[in-house]
mmCIF file of C-alpha atoms and ligand atoms in Angstrom:
data_model
loop_
_atom_site.group_PDB
_atom_site.id
_atom_site.type_symbol
_atom_site.label_atom_id
_atom_site.label_comp_id
_atom_site.label_asym_id
_atom_site.label_seq_id
_atom_site.Cartn_x
_atom_site.Cartn_y
_atom_site.Cartn_z
ATOM 1 C CA MET X 4 0.000 0.000 0.000
ATOM 2 C CA ASN X 5 1.309 3.448 -0.940
ATOM 3 C CA LYS X 6 1.236 5.723 2.104
ATOM 4 C CA ILE X 7 1.987 8.958 0.222
ATOM 5 C CA PRO X 8 -1.321 10.868 0.281
ATOM 6 C CA VAL X 9 -3.002 11.984 -2.935
ATOM 7 C CA ILE X 10 -5.704 14.628 -3.281
ATOM 8 C CA ALA X 11 -7.574 13.987 -6.559
ATOM 9 C CA ILE X 12 -9.386 16.934 -8.127
ATOM 10 C CA ASP X 13 -11.283 16.047 -11.300
ATOM 11 C CA GLY X 14 -13.767 17.793 -13.522
ATOM 12 C CA PRO X 15 -14.449 19.103 -17.025
ATOM 13 C CA SER X 16 -12.572 21.899 -18.748
ATOM 14 C CA GLY X 17 -13.044 25.244 -17.013
ATOM 15 C CA SER X 18 -14.483 23.756 -13.829
ATOM 16 C CA GLY X 19 -11.668 25.497 -11.941
ATOM 17 C CA LYS X 20 -9.780 22.328 -11.102
ATOM 18 C CA GLY X 21 -6.372 23.674 -12.194
ATOM 19 C CA THR X 22 -6.648 26.827 -10.109
ATOM 20 C CA ILE X 23 -8.077 25.019 -7.096
ATOM 21 C CA ALA X 24 -5.517 22.209 -7.291
ATOM 22 C CA ALA X 25 -2.602 24.691 -7.407
ATOM 23 C CA LYS X 26 -3.886 26.571 -4.360
ATOM 24 C CA VAL X 27 -4.554 23.414 -2.365
ATOM 25 C CA ALA X 28 -1.086 22.052 -3.242
ATOM 26 C CA GLU X 29 0.496 25.284 -2.072
ATOM 27 C CA LYS X 30 -1.410 25.263 1.218
ATOM 28 C CA LEU X 31 -0.540 21.635 1.914
ATOM 29 C CA GLY X 32 3.050 21.945 0.655
ATOM 30 C CA PHE X 33 2.337 19.030 -1.729
ATOM 31 C CA LEU X 34 3.558 18.412 -5.285
ATOM 32 C CA LEU X 35 1.188 19.220 -8.129
ATOM 33 C CA LEU X 36 0.269 17.184 -11.194
ATOM 34 C CA ASP X 37 -1.865 18.822 -13.896
ATOM 35 C CA SER X 38 -2.482 15.640 -15.877
ATOM 36 C CA GLY X 39 -4.156 17.580 -18.707
ATOM 37 C CA VAL X 40 -0.736 19.054 -19.500
ATOM 38 C CA LEU X 41 0.598 15.558 -20.253
ATOM 39 C CA TYR X 42 -2.278 14.920 -22.701
ATOM 40 C CA ARG X 43 -1.795 18.359 -24.241
ATOM 41 C CA ILE X 44 1.955 17.801 -24.692
ATOM 42 C CA LEU X 45 1.360 14.400 -26.242
ATOM 43 C CA GLY X 46 -1.130 16.022 -28.632
ATOM 44 C CA ILE X 47 1.456 18.607 -29.677
ATOM 45 C CA ALA X 48 4.173 15.927 -29.956
ATOM 46 C CA VAL X 49 1.889 13.940 -32.277
ATOM 47 C CA LEU X 50 1.446 16.996 -34.501
ATOM 48 C CA LYS X 51 5.143 17.878 -34.532
ATOM 49 C CA GLY X 52 6.194 14.294 -35.196
ATOM 50 C CA GLY X 53 3.585 13.786 -37.944
ATOM 51 C CA VAL X 54 2.361 10.679 -36.095
ATOM 52 C CA HIS X 55 -0.981 9.215 -37.200
ATOM 53 C CA LEU X 56 -3.368 8.596 -34.323
ATOM 54 C CA GLU X 57 -3.992 5.104 -35.721
ATOM 55 C CA ASP X 58 -0.271 4.282 -35.490
ATOM 56 C CA ILE X 59 -0.496 2.826 -31.968
ATOM 57 C CA ASP X 60 3.152 1.707 -31.783
ATOM 58 C CA ARG X 61 4.551 5.129 -32.607
ATOM 59 C CA LEU X 62 1.978 6.838 -30.409
ATOM 60 C CA THR X 63 2.886 4.629 -27.438
ATOM 61 C CA ALA X 64 6.628 5.150 -27.983
ATOM 62 C CA LEU X 65 6.100 8.901 -28.156
ATOM 63 C CA ALA X 66 4.016 8.964 -24.967
ATOM 64 C CA LEU X 67 6.635 6.944 -23.077
ATOM 65 C CA GLN X 68 9.713 8.699 -24.419
ATOM 66 C CA MET X 69 8.846 12.370 -24.872
ATOM 67 C CA ASP X 70 11.059 14.500 -22.649
ATOM 68 C CA ILE X 71 8.951 16.865 -20.533
ATOM 69 C CA GLU X 72 10.465 19.454 -18.199
ATOM 70 C CA PHE X 73 8.480 21.794 -15.998
ATOM 71 C CA GLY X 74 9.889 25.263 -15.258
ATOM 72 C CA PRO X 75 10.879 26.383 -11.756
ATOM 73 C CA SER X 76 7.455 27.929 -11.146
ATOM 74 C CA GLY X 77 5.796 24.569 -11.628
ATOM 75 C CA LEU X 78 3.314 24.482 -14.446
ATOM 76 C CA ASP X 79 3.676 27.964 -15.901
ATOM 77 C CA SER X 80 6.397 26.889 -18.283
ATOM 78 C CA VAL X 81 6.910 23.504 -19.843
ATOM 79 C CA THR X 82 9.251 22.170 -22.506
ATOM 80 C CA LEU X 83 8.897 19.232 -24.884
ATOM 81 C CA ASP X 84 12.254 17.805 -25.974
ATOM 82 C CA GLY X 85 13.868 21.103 -25.009
ATOM 83 C CA GLU X 86 11.393 23.356 -26.819
ATOM 84 C CA ASP X 87 9.105 25.690 -24.853
ATOM 85 C CA VAL X 88 5.514 24.623 -25.637
ATOM 86 C CA SER X 89 3.800 26.493 -22.770
ATOM 87 C CA LEU X 90 1.640 28.615 -25.061
ATOM 88 C CA GLU X 91 1.155 26.042 -27.802
ATOM 89 C CA ILE X 92 -0.432 23.493 -25.472
ATOM 90 C CA ARG X 93 -3.098 26.064 -24.488
ATOM 91 C CA THR X 94 -4.250 26.845 -28.031
ATOM 92 C CA ASP X 95 -7.485 25.480 -29.472
ATOM 93 C CA ILE X 96 -5.574 22.883 -31.479
ATOM 94 C CA GLY X 97 -3.669 21.896 -28.327
ATOM 95 C CA SER X 98 -6.984 21.306 -26.508
ATOM 96 C CA GLN X 99 -8.500 19.341 -29.371
ATOM 97 C CA MET X 100 -5.425 17.153 -29.814
ATOM 98 C CA ALA X 101 -5.290 16.452 -26.055
ATOM 99 C CA SER X 102 -8.892 15.336 -26.093
ATOM 100 C CA LYS X 103 -8.268 13.137 -29.160
ATOM 101 C CA VAL X 104 -5.201 11.379 -27.755
ATOM 102 C CA GLY X 105 -7.069 11.039 -24.446
ATOM 103 C CA ALA X 106 -9.625 8.819 -26.180
ATOM 104 C CA ILE X 107 -6.937 6.308 -27.263
ATOM 105 C CA PRO X 108 -6.355 3.490 -24.720
ATOM 106 C CA ALA X 109 -2.661 3.014 -25.637
ATOM 107 C CA ALA X 110 -1.971 6.701 -24.998
ATOM 108 C CA ARG X 111 -3.787 6.565 -21.645
ATOM 109 C CA ASN X 112 -1.847 3.456 -20.597
ATOM 110 C CA ALA X 113 1.497 5.038 -21.447
ATOM 111 C CA LEU X 114 0.651 8.267 -19.632
ATOM 112 C CA PHE X 115 -0.750 6.297 -16.675
ATOM 113 C CA LYS X 116 2.772 5.199 -15.705
ATOM 114 C CA ARG X 117 4.158 8.686 -16.057
ATOM 115 C CA GLN X 118 1.423 10.042 -13.787
ATOM 116 C CA LEU X 119 2.157 7.532 -11.006
ATOM 117 C CA ALA X 120 5.757 8.805 -10.900
ATOM 118 C CA PHE X 121 4.541 12.195 -9.622
ATOM 119 C CA ARG X 122 3.473 10.596 -6.327
ATOM 120 C CA LYS X 123 6.300 11.647 -4.042
ATOM 121 C CA PRO X 124 6.562 12.738 -0.394
ATOM 122 C CA PRO X 125 5.102 14.660 1.277
ATOM 123 C CA GLY X 126 2.076 14.205 -1.024
ATOM 124 C CA LEU X 127 0.476 14.997 -4.358
ATOM 125 C CA VAL X 128 -2.461 17.068 -5.543
ATOM 126 C CA ALA X 129 -3.456 15.681 -8.958
ATOM 127 C CA ASP X 130 -6.006 17.280 -11.265
ATOM 128 C CA GLY X 131 -7.596 15.886 -14.389
ATOM 129 C CA ARG X 132 -10.497 13.748 -15.500
ATOM 130 C CA ASP X 133 -9.789 10.345 -13.977
ATOM 131 C CA MET X 134 -7.392 10.992 -11.088
ATOM 132 C CA GLY X 135 -9.799 9.691 -8.435
ATOM 133 C CA ALA X 136 -11.503 6.992 -10.501
ATOM 134 C CA VAL X 137 -8.547 5.403 -12.323
ATOM 135 C CA VAL X 138 -5.037 6.735 -11.703
ATOM 136 C CA PHE X 139 -5.123 7.174 -7.915
ATOM 137 C CA PRO X 140 -8.126 5.101 -6.765
ATOM 138 C CA ASP X 141 -6.675 5.107 -3.225
ATOM 139 C CA ALA X 142 -6.598 8.941 -3.049
ATOM 140 C CA ALA X 143 -7.281 10.257 0.464
ATOM 141 C CA VAL X 144 -9.624 12.935 -0.895
ATOM 142 C CA LYS X 145 -11.573 12.833 -4.167
ATOM 143 C CA ILE X 146 -13.260 15.972 -5.412
ATOM 144 C CA PHE X 147 -15.233 16.346 -8.654
ATOM 145 C CA LEU X 148 -15.794 19.967 -9.676
ATOM 146 C CA THR X 149 -18.567 21.015 -12.033
ATOM 147 C CA ALA X 150 -19.925 24.337 -13.351
ATOM 148 C CA SER X 151 -22.333 25.320 -16.139
ATOM 149 C CA ALA X 152 -20.884 25.246 -19.685
ATOM 150 C CA GLU X 153 -21.471 29.018 -20.051
ATOM 151 C CA GLU X 154 -19.588 29.773 -16.848
ATOM 152 C CA ARG X 155 -16.743 27.464 -17.837
ATOM 153 C CA ALA X 156 -16.422 29.067 -21.298
ATOM 154 C CA GLN X 157 -16.365 32.493 -19.659
ATOM 155 C CA ARG X 158 -13.530 31.394 -17.337
ATOM 156 C CA ARG X 159 -11.525 29.889 -20.196
ATOM 157 C CA TYR X 160 -11.984 33.112 -22.170
ATOM 158 C CA LYS X 161 -10.556 35.254 -19.362
ATOM 159 C CA GLN X 162 -7.684 32.805 -18.856
ATOM 160 C CA LEU X 163 -6.684 32.796 -22.546
ATOM 161 C CA ILE X 164 -7.016 36.555 -23.035
ATOM 162 C CA GLY X 165 -4.942 37.018 -19.870
ATOM 163 C CA LYS X 166 -2.207 34.931 -21.478
ATOM 164 C CA GLY X 167 -2.375 36.971 -24.686
ATOM 165 C CA ILE X 168 -4.001 34.115 -26.672
ATOM 166 C CA ASP X 169 -6.760 35.158 -29.129
ATOM 167 C CA ALA X 170 -10.207 33.709 -28.378
ATOM 168 C CA THR X 171 -13.929 34.399 -28.821
ATOM 169 C CA LEU X 172 -16.630 33.325 -26.393
ATOM 170 C CA PRO X 173 -18.952 31.527 -28.875
ATOM 171 C CA ASP X 174 -16.017 29.546 -30.318
ATOM 172 C CA LEU X 175 -14.879 28.568 -26.839
ATOM 173 C CA LEU X 176 -18.366 27.471 -25.806
ATOM 174 C CA GLN X 177 -18.689 25.292 -28.891
ATOM 175 C CA GLU X 178 -15.201 23.839 -28.461
ATOM 176 C CA LEU X 179 -15.893 23.121 -24.800
ATOM 177 C CA ARG X 180 -19.166 21.318 -25.592
ATOM 178 C CA GLU X 181 -17.424 19.198 -28.248
ATOM 179 C CA ARG X 182 -14.681 18.286 -25.803
ATOM 180 C CA ASP X 183 -17.155 17.545 -22.985
ATOM 181 C CA LYS X 184 -18.977 15.199 -25.339
ATOM 182 C CA ARG X 185 -15.825 13.405 -26.509
ATOM 183 C CA ASP X 186 -14.386 13.194 -22.980
ATOM 184 C CA SER X 187 -17.598 11.832 -21.433
ATOM 185 C CA GLN X 188 -18.567 9.426 -24.195
ATOM 186 C CA ARG X 189 -15.216 7.739 -24.792
ATOM 187 C CA GLU X 190 -15.033 4.088 -23.826
ATOM 188 C CA ILE X 191 -11.905 4.310 -21.707
ATOM 189 C CA SER X 192 -11.840 6.407 -18.505
ATOM 190 C CA PRO X 193 -14.787 8.607 -19.478
ATOM 191 C CA LEU X 194 -15.191 11.882 -17.636
ATOM 192 C CA LYS X 195 -17.325 10.975 -14.661
ATOM 193 C CA PRO X 196 -16.966 11.281 -10.897
ATOM 194 C CA ALA X 197 -15.432 8.412 -8.917
ATOM 195 C CA GLU X 198 -18.136 6.685 -6.917
ATOM 196 C CA ASP X 199 -16.676 7.979 -3.673
ATOM 197 C CA ALA X 200 -16.005 11.540 -4.912
ATOM 198 C CA THR X 201 -17.511 14.668 -3.395
ATOM 199 C CA ILE X 202 -19.210 16.685 -6.146
ATOM 200 C CA LEU X 203 -18.894 20.472 -5.854
ATOM 201 C CA ASP X 204 -20.767 22.812 -8.230
ATOM 202 C CA THR X 205 -18.579 25.914 -8.527
ATOM 203 C CA THR X 206 -20.843 27.956 -10.859
ATOM 204 C CA HIS X 207 -21.726 30.516 -8.194
ATOM 205 C CA GLN X 208 -18.750 30.056 -5.898
ATOM 206 C CA SER X 209 -15.565 32.064 -5.598
ATOM 207 C CA ILE X 210 -12.175 30.352 -5.827
ATOM 208 C CA ASP X 211 -11.592 30.910 -2.109
ATOM 209 C CA GLU X 212 -14.929 29.331 -1.179
ATOM 210 C CA VAL X 213 -14.094 26.194 -3.152
ATOM 211 C CA VAL X 214 -10.536 26.051 -1.796
ATOM 212 C CA ASN X 215 -11.891 26.282 1.750
ATOM 213 C CA GLN X 216 -14.266 23.371 1.180
ATOM 214 C CA VAL X 217 -11.523 21.217 -0.327
ATOM 215 C CA MET X 218 -9.112 22.138 2.470
ATOM 216 C CA ALA X 219 -11.702 21.219 5.097
ATOM 217 C CA GLN X 220 -11.881 17.731 3.598
ATOM 218 C CA CYS X 221 -8.102 17.455 3.341
ATOM 219 C CA ASN X 222 -7.666 18.453 6.972
ATOM 220 C CA ASN X 223 -10.271 15.900 7.978
ATOM 221 C CA GLU X 224 -8.802 13.033 5.967
ATOM 222 C CA LEU X 225 -5.130 13.812 6.547
ATOM 223 C CA GLY X 226 -5.615 14.502 10.248
ATOM 224 C CA MET X 227 -4.197 18.009 9.963
ATOM 225 C CA ALA X 228 -7.113 19.895 11.506
HETATM 226 O O1 DC E 3 -7.650 19.456 -18.139
HETATM 227 P P1 DC E 3 -7.396 19.938 -19.574
HETATM 228 O O2 DC E 3 -8.517 20.767 -20.143
HETATM 229 O O3 DC E 3 -6.073 20.617 -19.700
HETATM 230 O O4 DC E 3 -7.313 18.576 -20.434
HETATM 231 C C1 DC E 3 -7.158 18.587 -21.827
HETATM 232 C C2 DC E 3 -7.694 17.295 -22.439
HETATM 233 O O5 DC E 3 -6.876 16.196 -22.025
HETATM 234 C C3 DC E 3 -9.112 16.932 -22.039
HETATM 235 O O6 DC E 3 -10.062 17.433 -22.964
HETATM 236 C C4 DC E 3 -9.108 15.412 -22.035
HETATM 237 C C5 DC E 3 -7.672 15.035 -21.790
HETATM 238 N N1 DC E 3 -7.432 14.571 -20.421
HETATM 239 C C6 DC E 3 -7.760 13.264 -20.117
HETATM 240 O O7 DC E 3 -8.284 12.561 -20.983
HETATM 241 N N2 DC E 3 -7.507 12.756 -18.876
HETATM 242 C C7 DC E 3 -6.948 13.531 -17.923
HETATM 243 N N3 DC E 3 -6.690 13.020 -16.723
HETATM 244 C C8 DC E 3 -6.629 14.888 -18.195
HETATM 245 C C9 DC E 3 -6.893 15.375 -19.462
#
């Protein structure tokens, strides 16, 4: 049994899981894994390498071998085989490719192993789609965040514009609905809460309110109250 505690924070795009996970990790002094970044980087690597999504052998090799380095500030900067791809992975094509590779079992299996390696003392906060249900089923705390599609598109819009990436709200809403559909209908690890997850609707909640609720659960489960 692995004694290193994991806090799993799952949910659809724009549910706030990235922001909440980063804040909770900081408060707990835990490591942070944004698993979506791994799918996004694989998507970009597929494009750069001209790999066909049907070519399972090459896709698996790429997922296992691609060299990923996170910058000193954690997830703000990330390189793929030495090249900074921080902005590229956040573009529309980066999102679409991540969602497409995420629907391929071989890609998920290869990335599964890489995700387990992030579990190091004193603990890990992992965010994604299947952290609580599949990757870390023994997580001490499992949270599933939701919010209305309109609210999530609005959040994504602000995030992208803030990073200097061009975006329009109607395009984002449509892209988000397409991704929600693909992510929840795929056969392997579909987007859905783990049976023992706490579901939090963040539509009308501030970041601090959600962080406080998650921290209350962490303190309870980790005995840090
Ligand atoms: O969390 P995100 O929006 O950065 O994730 C991008 C895509 O990656 C998402 O549409 C589906 C895929 N993904 C996944 O399949 N499983 C995860 N644990 C995380 C992301």
